[in-house]
Amino acid sequence: MTSGQPSRHRARRRGRLLRTLLVLGTLAALGAVAVLVVPLLLPPGPRPPFQLPVACGETWQLGTYPGHDDYDVDLFPTEGEAWGRPVLASAAGTVTVAGINGSLGGRTPENPDGPRGRGGGYWVKIDHGGRWETQYLHLLEPPLVREGQRVAQGEQIGRLGSTGNSGAPHLHYEQRRGWDKVEAHFDGEPSGITHDDAEYTVRRTSNNCPG
Ligand SMILES: [Zn+2]
């Protein structure tokens, strides 16, 4: 049994190496989880200076209806054609989603009563920092921005449409703080769209102006 001794040494060394790698791997994984999770546990920052996600000076109707969900805002222009209207970033930020939610369906300006899709259709999500984000649903076409792109306040991110689960061309809009949807604020004022117990609307004029 003269050859048994060196191989036992080798096995013990290999065992030590594997244990060291396991410990290092576990530490690296914990570090990665901490980097991802810790920012989510921090309290949200101050509210960004959100503006209506539509062109400067235009007056739009903001509304909701039973079953829509609290704080969800549907925007319709009070003048002119809704289809294709520019949808603007409410505040500066980074695009985190620019794609399709659910299914598009077939509602277009040429066929407004086409088959209804599911979910948000073409949509965009913007991270404004401090755990604040905005969402823009039912866009007409693929968003004009891509994931990871920085956008300025008032930058056009898409065109208004009726993709996804949408009855008529409009913009479905949400503001979120941390884990929660909150009452949308525009130009420093609460929107007035809170509960979805009843159908109601308010009118606001956009101050999402250049400069
Ligand atoms: Zn909606």
PDB file of C-alpha atoms and ligand atoms in Angstrom:
ATOM      1  CA  MET A   1       0.000   0.000   0.000  1.00  0.00           C
ATOM      2  CA  THR A   2       2.827   2.442  -0.793  1.00  0.00           C
ATOM      3  CA  SER A   3       0.861   4.205  -3.544  1.00  0.00           C
ATOM      4  CA  GLY A   4      -2.201   4.868  -1.300  1.00  0.00           C
ATOM      5  CA  GLN A   5      -0.562   7.658   0.708  1.00  0.00           C
ATOM      6  CA  PRO A   6       0.019  10.255  -2.091  1.00  0.00           C
ATOM      7  CA  SER A   7      -3.464   9.784  -3.572  1.00  0.00           C
ATOM      8  CA  ARG A   8      -5.052  10.299  -0.112  1.00  0.00           C
ATOM      9  CA  HIS A   9      -3.068  13.558   0.121  1.00  0.00           C
ATOM     10  CA  ARG A  10      -4.299  14.550  -3.297  1.00  0.00           C
ATOM     11  CA  ALA A  11      -7.901  13.767  -2.371  1.00  0.00           C
ATOM     12  CA  ARG A  12      -7.624  15.839   0.824  1.00  0.00           C
ATOM     13  CA  ARG A  13      -6.118  18.741  -1.135  1.00  0.00           C
ATOM     14  CA  ARG A  14      -8.878  18.499  -3.713  1.00  0.00           C
ATOM     15  CA  GLY A  15     -11.469  18.502  -0.905  1.00  0.00           C
ATOM     16  CA  ARG A  16      -9.954  21.652   0.608  1.00  0.00           C
ATOM     17  CA  LEU A  17      -9.920  23.354  -2.812  1.00  0.00           C
ATOM     18  CA  LEU A  18     -13.567  22.457  -3.451  1.00  0.00           C
ATOM     19  CA  ARG A  19     -14.589  23.782  -0.009  1.00  0.00           C
ATOM     20  CA  THR A  20     -12.707  27.044  -0.656  1.00  0.00           C
ATOM     21  CA  LEU A  21     -14.371  27.429  -4.066  1.00  0.00           C
ATOM     22  CA  LEU A  22     -17.775  26.712  -2.527  1.00  0.00           C
ATOM     23  CA  VAL A  23     -17.243  29.374   0.167  1.00  0.00           C
ATOM     24  CA  LEU A  24     -15.998  31.923  -2.402  1.00  0.00           C
ATOM     25  CA  GLY A  25     -18.913  31.121  -4.726  1.00  0.00           C
ATOM     26  CA  THR A  26     -21.422  31.510  -1.906  1.00  0.00           C
ATOM     27  CA  LEU A  27     -19.905  34.865  -0.892  1.00  0.00           C
ATOM     28  CA  ALA A  28     -19.996  36.077  -4.514  1.00  0.00           C
ATOM     29  CA  ALA A  29     -23.646  35.018  -4.847  1.00  0.00           C
ATOM     30  CA  LEU A  30     -24.577  36.765  -1.574  1.00  0.00           C
ATOM     31  CA  GLY A  31     -22.750  39.887  -2.763  1.00  0.00           C
ATOM     32  CA  ALA A  32     -24.644  39.852  -6.066  1.00  0.00           C
ATOM     33  CA  VAL A  33     -27.989  39.417  -4.275  1.00  0.00           C
ATOM     34  CA  ALA A  34     -27.113  42.294  -1.897  1.00  0.00           C
ATOM     35  CA  VAL A  35     -26.254  44.581  -4.845  1.00  0.00           C
ATOM     36  CA  LEU A  36     -29.631  43.771  -6.448  1.00  0.00           C
ATOM     37  CA  VAL A  37     -31.791  43.749  -3.313  1.00  0.00           C
ATOM     38  CA  VAL A  38     -30.409  46.537  -1.113  1.00  0.00           C
ATOM     39  CA  PRO A  39     -31.481  49.370  -3.489  1.00  0.00           C
ATOM     40  CA  LEU A  40     -35.036  47.948  -3.404  1.00  0.00           C
ATOM     41  CA  LEU A  41     -35.097  48.202   0.409  1.00  0.00           C
ATOM     42  CA  LEU A  42     -33.996  51.846   0.520  1.00  0.00           C
ATOM     43  CA  PRO A  43     -36.776  54.405   1.027  1.00  0.00           C
ATOM     44  CA  PRO A  44     -37.959  56.053  -2.229  1.00  0.00           C
ATOM     45  CA  GLY A  45     -36.473  59.434  -3.108  1.00  0.00           C
ATOM     46  CA  PRO A  46     -38.381  62.698  -3.633  1.00  0.00           C
ATOM     47  CA  ARG A  47     -41.025  62.789  -6.373  1.00  0.00           C
ATOM     48  CA  PRO A  48     -39.538  63.743  -9.766  1.00  0.00           C
ATOM     49  CA  PRO A  49     -41.015  66.875 -11.404  1.00  0.00           C
ATOM     50  CA  PHE A  50     -43.526  64.910 -13.511  1.00  0.00           C
ATOM     51  CA  GLN A  51     -45.416  66.602 -16.336  1.00  0.00           C
ATOM     52  CA  LEU A  52     -48.351  65.348 -18.425  1.00  0.00           C
ATOM     53  CA  PRO A  53     -46.988  62.869 -21.006  1.00  0.00           C
ATOM     54  CA  VAL A  54     -48.411  64.922 -23.887  1.00  0.00           C
ATOM     55  CA  ALA A  55     -47.437  68.022 -25.846  1.00  0.00           C
ATOM     56  CA  CYS A  56     -46.959  71.388 -24.170  1.00  0.00           C
ATOM     57  CA  GLY A  57     -50.106  73.537 -24.070  1.00  0.00           C
ATOM     58  CA  GLU A  58     -52.566  70.773 -25.037  1.00  0.00           C
ATOM     59  CA  THR A  59     -55.620  70.088 -22.852  1.00  0.00           C
ATOM     60  CA  TRP A  60     -56.414  66.425 -22.241  1.00  0.00           C
ATOM     61  CA  GLN A  61     -59.118  64.538 -20.400  1.00  0.00           C
ATOM     62  CA  LEU A  62     -57.878  62.263 -17.606  1.00  0.00           C
ATOM     63  CA  GLY A  63     -60.247  59.553 -16.491  1.00  0.00           C
ATOM     64  CA  THR A  64     -60.883  56.193 -14.932  1.00  0.00           C
ATOM     65  CA  TYR A  65     -63.733  53.695 -14.525  1.00  0.00           C
ATOM     66  CA  PRO A  66     -64.738  50.804 -12.235  1.00  0.00           C
ATOM     67  CA  GLY A  67     -62.316  47.904 -12.504  1.00  0.00           C
ATOM     68  CA  HIS A  68     -59.566  50.008 -14.066  1.00  0.00           C
ATOM     69  CA  ASP A  69     -57.432  49.923 -10.848  1.00  0.00           C
ATOM     70  CA  ASP A  70     -56.808  52.737  -8.374  1.00  0.00           C
ATOM     71  CA  TYR A  71     -54.580  55.574  -9.675  1.00  0.00           C
ATOM     72  CA  ASP A  72     -54.596  54.310 -13.284  1.00  0.00           C
ATOM     73  CA  VAL A  73     -55.119  57.234 -15.658  1.00  0.00           C
ATOM     74  CA  ASP A  74     -56.572  57.057 -19.185  1.00  0.00           C
ATOM     75  CA  LEU A  75     -55.750  60.102 -21.304  1.00  0.00           C
ATOM     76  CA  PHE A  76     -57.816  61.338 -24.259  1.00  0.00           C
ATOM     77  CA  PRO A  77     -57.162  64.571 -26.159  1.00  0.00           C
ATOM     78  CA  THR A  78     -59.999  67.128 -25.931  1.00  0.00           C
ATOM     79  CA  GLU A  79     -59.278  68.349 -29.465  1.00  0.00           C
ATOM     80  CA  GLY A  80     -58.085  66.732 -32.671  1.00  0.00           C
ATOM     81  CA  GLU A  81     -57.353  63.165 -33.676  1.00  0.00           C
ATOM     82  CA  ALA A  82     -56.154  60.838 -30.904  1.00  0.00           C
ATOM     83  CA  TRP A  83     -54.412  58.312 -33.181  1.00  0.00           C
ATOM     84  CA  GLY A  84     -50.700  58.915 -33.522  1.00  0.00           C
ATOM     85  CA  ARG A  85     -50.451  61.829 -31.069  1.00  0.00           C
ATOM     86  CA  PRO A  86     -46.968  62.157 -29.558  1.00  0.00           C
ATOM     87  CA  VAL A  87     -46.477  60.456 -26.189  1.00  0.00           C
ATOM     88  CA  LEU A  88     -43.738  62.194 -24.173  1.00  0.00           C
ATOM     89  CA  ALA A  89     -41.580  61.225 -21.198  1.00  0.00           C
ATOM     90  CA  SER A  90     -43.077  62.735 -18.022  1.00  0.00           C
ATOM     91  CA  ALA A  91     -39.612  63.323 -16.589  1.00  0.00           C
ATOM     92  CA  ALA A  92     -36.012  62.470 -17.433  1.00  0.00           C
ATOM     93  CA  GLY A  93     -34.951  58.871 -16.827  1.00  0.00           C
ATOM     94  CA  THR A  94     -33.809  55.566 -18.266  1.00  0.00           C
ATOM     95  CA  VAL A  95     -36.062  53.325 -20.372  1.00  0.00           C
ATOM     96  CA  THR A  96     -36.368  49.928 -18.660  1.00  0.00           C
ATOM     97  CA  VAL A  97     -39.057  48.419 -20.906  1.00  0.00           C
ATOM     98  CA  ALA A  98     -39.836  49.166 -24.551  1.00  0.00           C
ATOM     99  CA  GLY A  99     -41.783  46.349 -26.126  1.00  0.00           C
ATOM    100  CA  ILE A 100     -45.027  44.391 -26.122  1.00  0.00           C
ATOM    101  CA  ASN A 101     -47.115  43.525 -23.064  1.00  0.00           C
ATOM    102  CA  GLY A 102     -49.732  40.798 -23.681  1.00  0.00           C
ATOM    103  CA  SER A 103     -50.737  40.831 -27.341  1.00  0.00           C
ATOM    104  CA  LEU A 104     -51.196  43.662 -29.834  1.00  0.00           C
ATOM    105  CA  GLY A 105     -54.608  42.810 -31.291  1.00  0.00           C
ATOM    106  CA  GLY A 106     -55.563  44.514 -34.551  1.00  0.00           C
ATOM    107  CA  ARG A 107     -56.878  48.003 -33.762  1.00  0.00           C
ATOM    108  CA  THR A 108     -55.402  50.597 -36.099  1.00  0.00           C
ATOM    109  CA  PRO A 109     -56.489  53.990 -37.470  1.00  0.00           C
ATOM    110  CA  GLU A 110     -57.669  52.137 -40.598  1.00  0.00           C
ATOM    111  CA  ASN A 111     -59.494  49.468 -38.578  1.00  0.00           C
ATOM    112  CA  PRO A 112     -60.386  51.024 -35.188  1.00  0.00           C
ATOM    113  CA  ASP A 113     -62.837  48.214 -34.320  1.00  0.00           C
ATOM    114  CA  GLY A 114     -60.397  45.434 -35.189  1.00  0.00           C
ATOM    115  CA  PRO A 115     -59.740  42.539 -32.819  1.00  0.00           C
ATOM    116  CA  ARG A 116     -58.918  43.619 -29.271  1.00  0.00           C
ATOM    117  CA  GLY A 117     -55.544  42.485 -27.909  1.00  0.00           C
ATOM    118  CA  ARG A 118     -54.544  41.592 -24.365  1.00  0.00           C
ATOM    119  CA  GLY A 119     -52.607  43.593 -21.740  1.00  0.00           C
ATOM    120  CA  GLY A 120     -50.753  46.791 -22.493  1.00  0.00           C
ATOM    121  CA  GLY A 121     -49.830  46.247 -26.160  1.00  0.00           C
ATOM    122  CA  TYR A 122     -46.833  48.350 -27.191  1.00  0.00           C
ATOM    123  CA  TRP A 123     -45.585  49.938 -23.976  1.00  0.00           C
ATOM    124  CA  VAL A 124     -42.738  51.803 -22.320  1.00  0.00           C
ATOM    125  CA  LYS A 125     -41.538  51.928 -18.732  1.00  0.00           C
ATOM    126  CA  ILE A 126     -39.126  54.639 -17.531  1.00  0.00           C
ATOM    127  CA  ASP A 127     -37.030  54.527 -14.344  1.00  0.00           C
ATOM    128  CA  HIS A 128     -36.650  58.078 -12.976  1.00  0.00           C
ATOM    129  CA  GLY A 129     -34.304  57.144 -10.120  1.00  0.00           C
ATOM    130  CA  GLY A 130     -35.154  57.138  -6.407  1.00  0.00           C
ATOM    131  CA  ARG A 131     -37.428  54.126  -7.084  1.00  0.00           C
ATOM    132  CA  TRP A 132     -39.898  56.220  -9.135  1.00  0.00           C
ATOM    133  CA  GLU A 133     -41.197  54.981 -12.487  1.00  0.00           C
ATOM    134  CA  THR A 134     -43.812  55.765 -15.117  1.00  0.00           C
ATOM    135  CA  GLN A 135     -45.606  53.462 -17.579  1.00  0.00           C
ATOM    136  CA  TYR A 136     -47.168  54.246 -20.963  1.00  0.00           C
ATOM    137  CA  LEU A 137     -49.487  51.645 -22.567  1.00  0.00           C
ATOM    138  CA  HIS A 138     -51.409  50.913 -25.801  1.00  0.00           C
ATOM    139  CA  LEU A 139     -48.967  52.735 -28.124  1.00  0.00           C
ATOM    140  CA  LEU A 140     -49.725  52.607 -31.844  1.00  0.00           C
ATOM    141  CA  GLU A 141     -46.361  51.315 -33.053  1.00  0.00           C
ATOM    142  CA  PRO A 142     -43.130  49.913 -31.616  1.00  0.00           C
ATOM    143  CA  PRO A 143     -41.794  52.501 -29.133  1.00  0.00           C
ATOM    144  CA  LEU A 144     -39.421  55.177 -30.485  1.00  0.00           C
ATOM    145  CA  VAL A 145     -36.984  54.405 -27.649  1.00  0.00           C
ATOM    146  CA  ARG A 146     -35.071  51.267 -26.671  1.00  0.00           C
ATOM    147  CA  GLU A 147     -34.312  49.642 -23.326  1.00  0.00           C
ATOM    148  CA  GLY A 148     -31.342  51.228 -21.545  1.00  0.00           C
ATOM    149  CA  GLN A 149     -31.750  54.540 -23.389  1.00  0.00           C
ATOM    150  CA  ARG A 150     -31.629  57.794 -21.397  1.00  0.00           C
ATOM    151  CA  VAL A 151     -34.535  60.107 -22.164  1.00  0.00           C
ATOM    152  CA  ALA A 152     -35.013  63.765 -21.377  1.00  0.00           C
ATOM    153  CA  GLN A 153     -38.211  65.252 -19.999  1.00  0.00           C
ATOM    154  CA  GLY A 154     -40.589  65.861 -22.900  1.00  0.00           C
ATOM    155  CA  GLU A 155     -38.735  63.536 -25.278  1.00  0.00           C
ATOM    156  CA  GLN A 156     -41.126  61.622 -27.538  1.00  0.00           C
ATOM    157  CA  ILE A 157     -41.175  57.913 -26.655  1.00  0.00           C
ATOM    158  CA  GLY A 158     -44.018  56.735 -28.902  1.00  0.00           C
ATOM    159  CA  ARG A 159     -47.303  57.515 -30.629  1.00  0.00           C
ATOM    160  CA  LEU A 160     -50.764  57.132 -29.112  1.00  0.00           C
ATOM    161  CA  GLY A 161     -52.680  54.051 -30.218  1.00  0.00           C
ATOM    162  CA  SER A 162     -54.999  51.241 -29.183  1.00  0.00           C
ATOM    163  CA  THR A 163     -52.857  48.095 -29.036  1.00  0.00           C
ATOM    164  CA  GLY A 164     -53.464  45.528 -26.286  1.00  0.00           C
ATOM    165  CA  ASN A 165     -56.689  45.540 -24.259  1.00  0.00           C
ATOM    166  CA  SER A 166     -57.932  48.952 -25.367  1.00  0.00           C
ATOM    167  CA  GLY A 167     -61.413  50.003 -26.451  1.00  0.00           C
ATOM    168  CA  ALA A 168     -60.489  53.223 -28.237  1.00  0.00           C
ATOM    169  CA  PRO A 169     -57.252  55.097 -28.947  1.00  0.00           C
ATOM    170  CA  HIS A 170     -55.960  56.535 -25.658  1.00  0.00           C
ATOM    171  CA  LEU A 171     -52.911  56.523 -23.423  1.00  0.00           C
ATOM    172  CA  HIS A 172     -53.020  54.437 -20.239  1.00  0.00           C
ATOM    173  CA  TYR A 173     -50.571  55.977 -17.783  1.00  0.00           C
ATOM    174  CA  GLU A 174     -49.255  55.125 -14.308  1.00  0.00           C
ATOM    175  CA  GLN A 175     -46.796  56.560 -11.776  1.00  0.00           C
ATOM    176  CA  ARG A 176     -45.171  54.186  -9.281  1.00  0.00           C
ATOM    177  CA  ARG A 177     -43.128  54.814  -6.132  1.00  0.00           C
ATOM    178  CA  GLY A 178     -41.225  51.783  -4.838  1.00  0.00           C
ATOM    179  CA  TRP A 179     -43.593  48.815  -4.848  1.00  0.00           C
ATOM    180  CA  ASP A 180     -46.719  50.986  -4.969  1.00  0.00           C
ATOM    181  CA  LYS A 181     -48.816  52.644  -7.612  1.00  0.00           C
ATOM    182  CA  VAL A 182     -49.563  56.192  -6.436  1.00  0.00           C
ATOM    183  CA  GLU A 183     -51.783  59.099  -7.471  1.00  0.00           C
ATOM    184  CA  ALA A 184     -50.193  60.642 -10.540  1.00  0.00           C
ATOM    185  CA  HIS A 185     -48.951  64.209 -10.059  1.00  0.00           C
ATOM    186  CA  PHE A 186     -48.429  66.653 -12.912  1.00  0.00           C
ATOM    187  CA  ASP A 187     -46.709  70.019 -12.691  1.00  0.00           C
ATOM    188  CA  GLY A 188     -46.551  69.632  -8.907  1.00  0.00           C
ATOM    189  CA  GLU A 189     -50.298  69.026  -8.514  1.00  0.00           C
ATOM    190  CA  PRO A 190     -52.140  65.749  -7.774  1.00  0.00           C
ATOM    191  CA  SER A 191     -54.112  64.559 -10.799  1.00  0.00           C
ATOM    192  CA  GLY A 192     -57.345  63.928  -8.880  1.00  0.00           C
ATOM    193  CA  ILE A 193     -57.550  60.399 -10.321  1.00  0.00           C
ATOM    194  CA  THR A 194     -57.494  58.207  -7.214  1.00  0.00           C
ATOM    195  CA  HIS A 195     -60.072  55.418  -6.707  1.00  0.00           C
ATOM    196  CA  ASP A 196     -61.717  53.381  -9.453  1.00  0.00           C
ATOM    197  CA  ASP A 197     -65.079  53.043  -7.670  1.00  0.00           C
ATOM    198  CA  ALA A 198     -66.833  55.109 -10.325  1.00  0.00           C
ATOM    199  CA  GLU A 199     -66.309  56.577 -13.775  1.00  0.00           C
ATOM    200  CA  TYR A 200     -65.069  60.189 -13.592  1.00  0.00           C
ATOM    201  CA  THR A 201     -62.787  62.575 -15.464  1.00  0.00           C
ATOM    202  CA  VAL A 202     -60.765  65.737 -14.962  1.00  0.00           C
ATOM    203  CA  ARG A 203     -59.117  68.081 -17.480  1.00  0.00           C
ATOM    204  CA  ARG A 204     -55.523  69.199 -17.370  1.00  0.00           C
ATOM    205  CA  THR A 205     -53.339  71.290 -19.656  1.00  0.00           C
ATOM    206  CA  SER A 206     -49.827  70.022 -20.315  1.00  0.00           C
ATOM    207  CA  ASN A 207     -46.885  72.008 -19.046  1.00  0.00           C
ATOM    208  CA  ASN A 208     -44.429  69.478 -20.544  1.00  0.00           C
ATOM    209  CA  CYS A 209     -42.690  72.291 -22.360  1.00  0.00           C
ATOM    210  CA  PRO A 210     -39.170  72.535 -23.820  1.00  0.00           C
ATOM    211  CA  GLY A 211     -36.565  74.253 -21.687  1.00  0.00           C
TER     212      GLY A 211
HETATM  213 ZN    ZN B   1     -56.323  52.438 -18.760  1.00  0.00          ZN
END
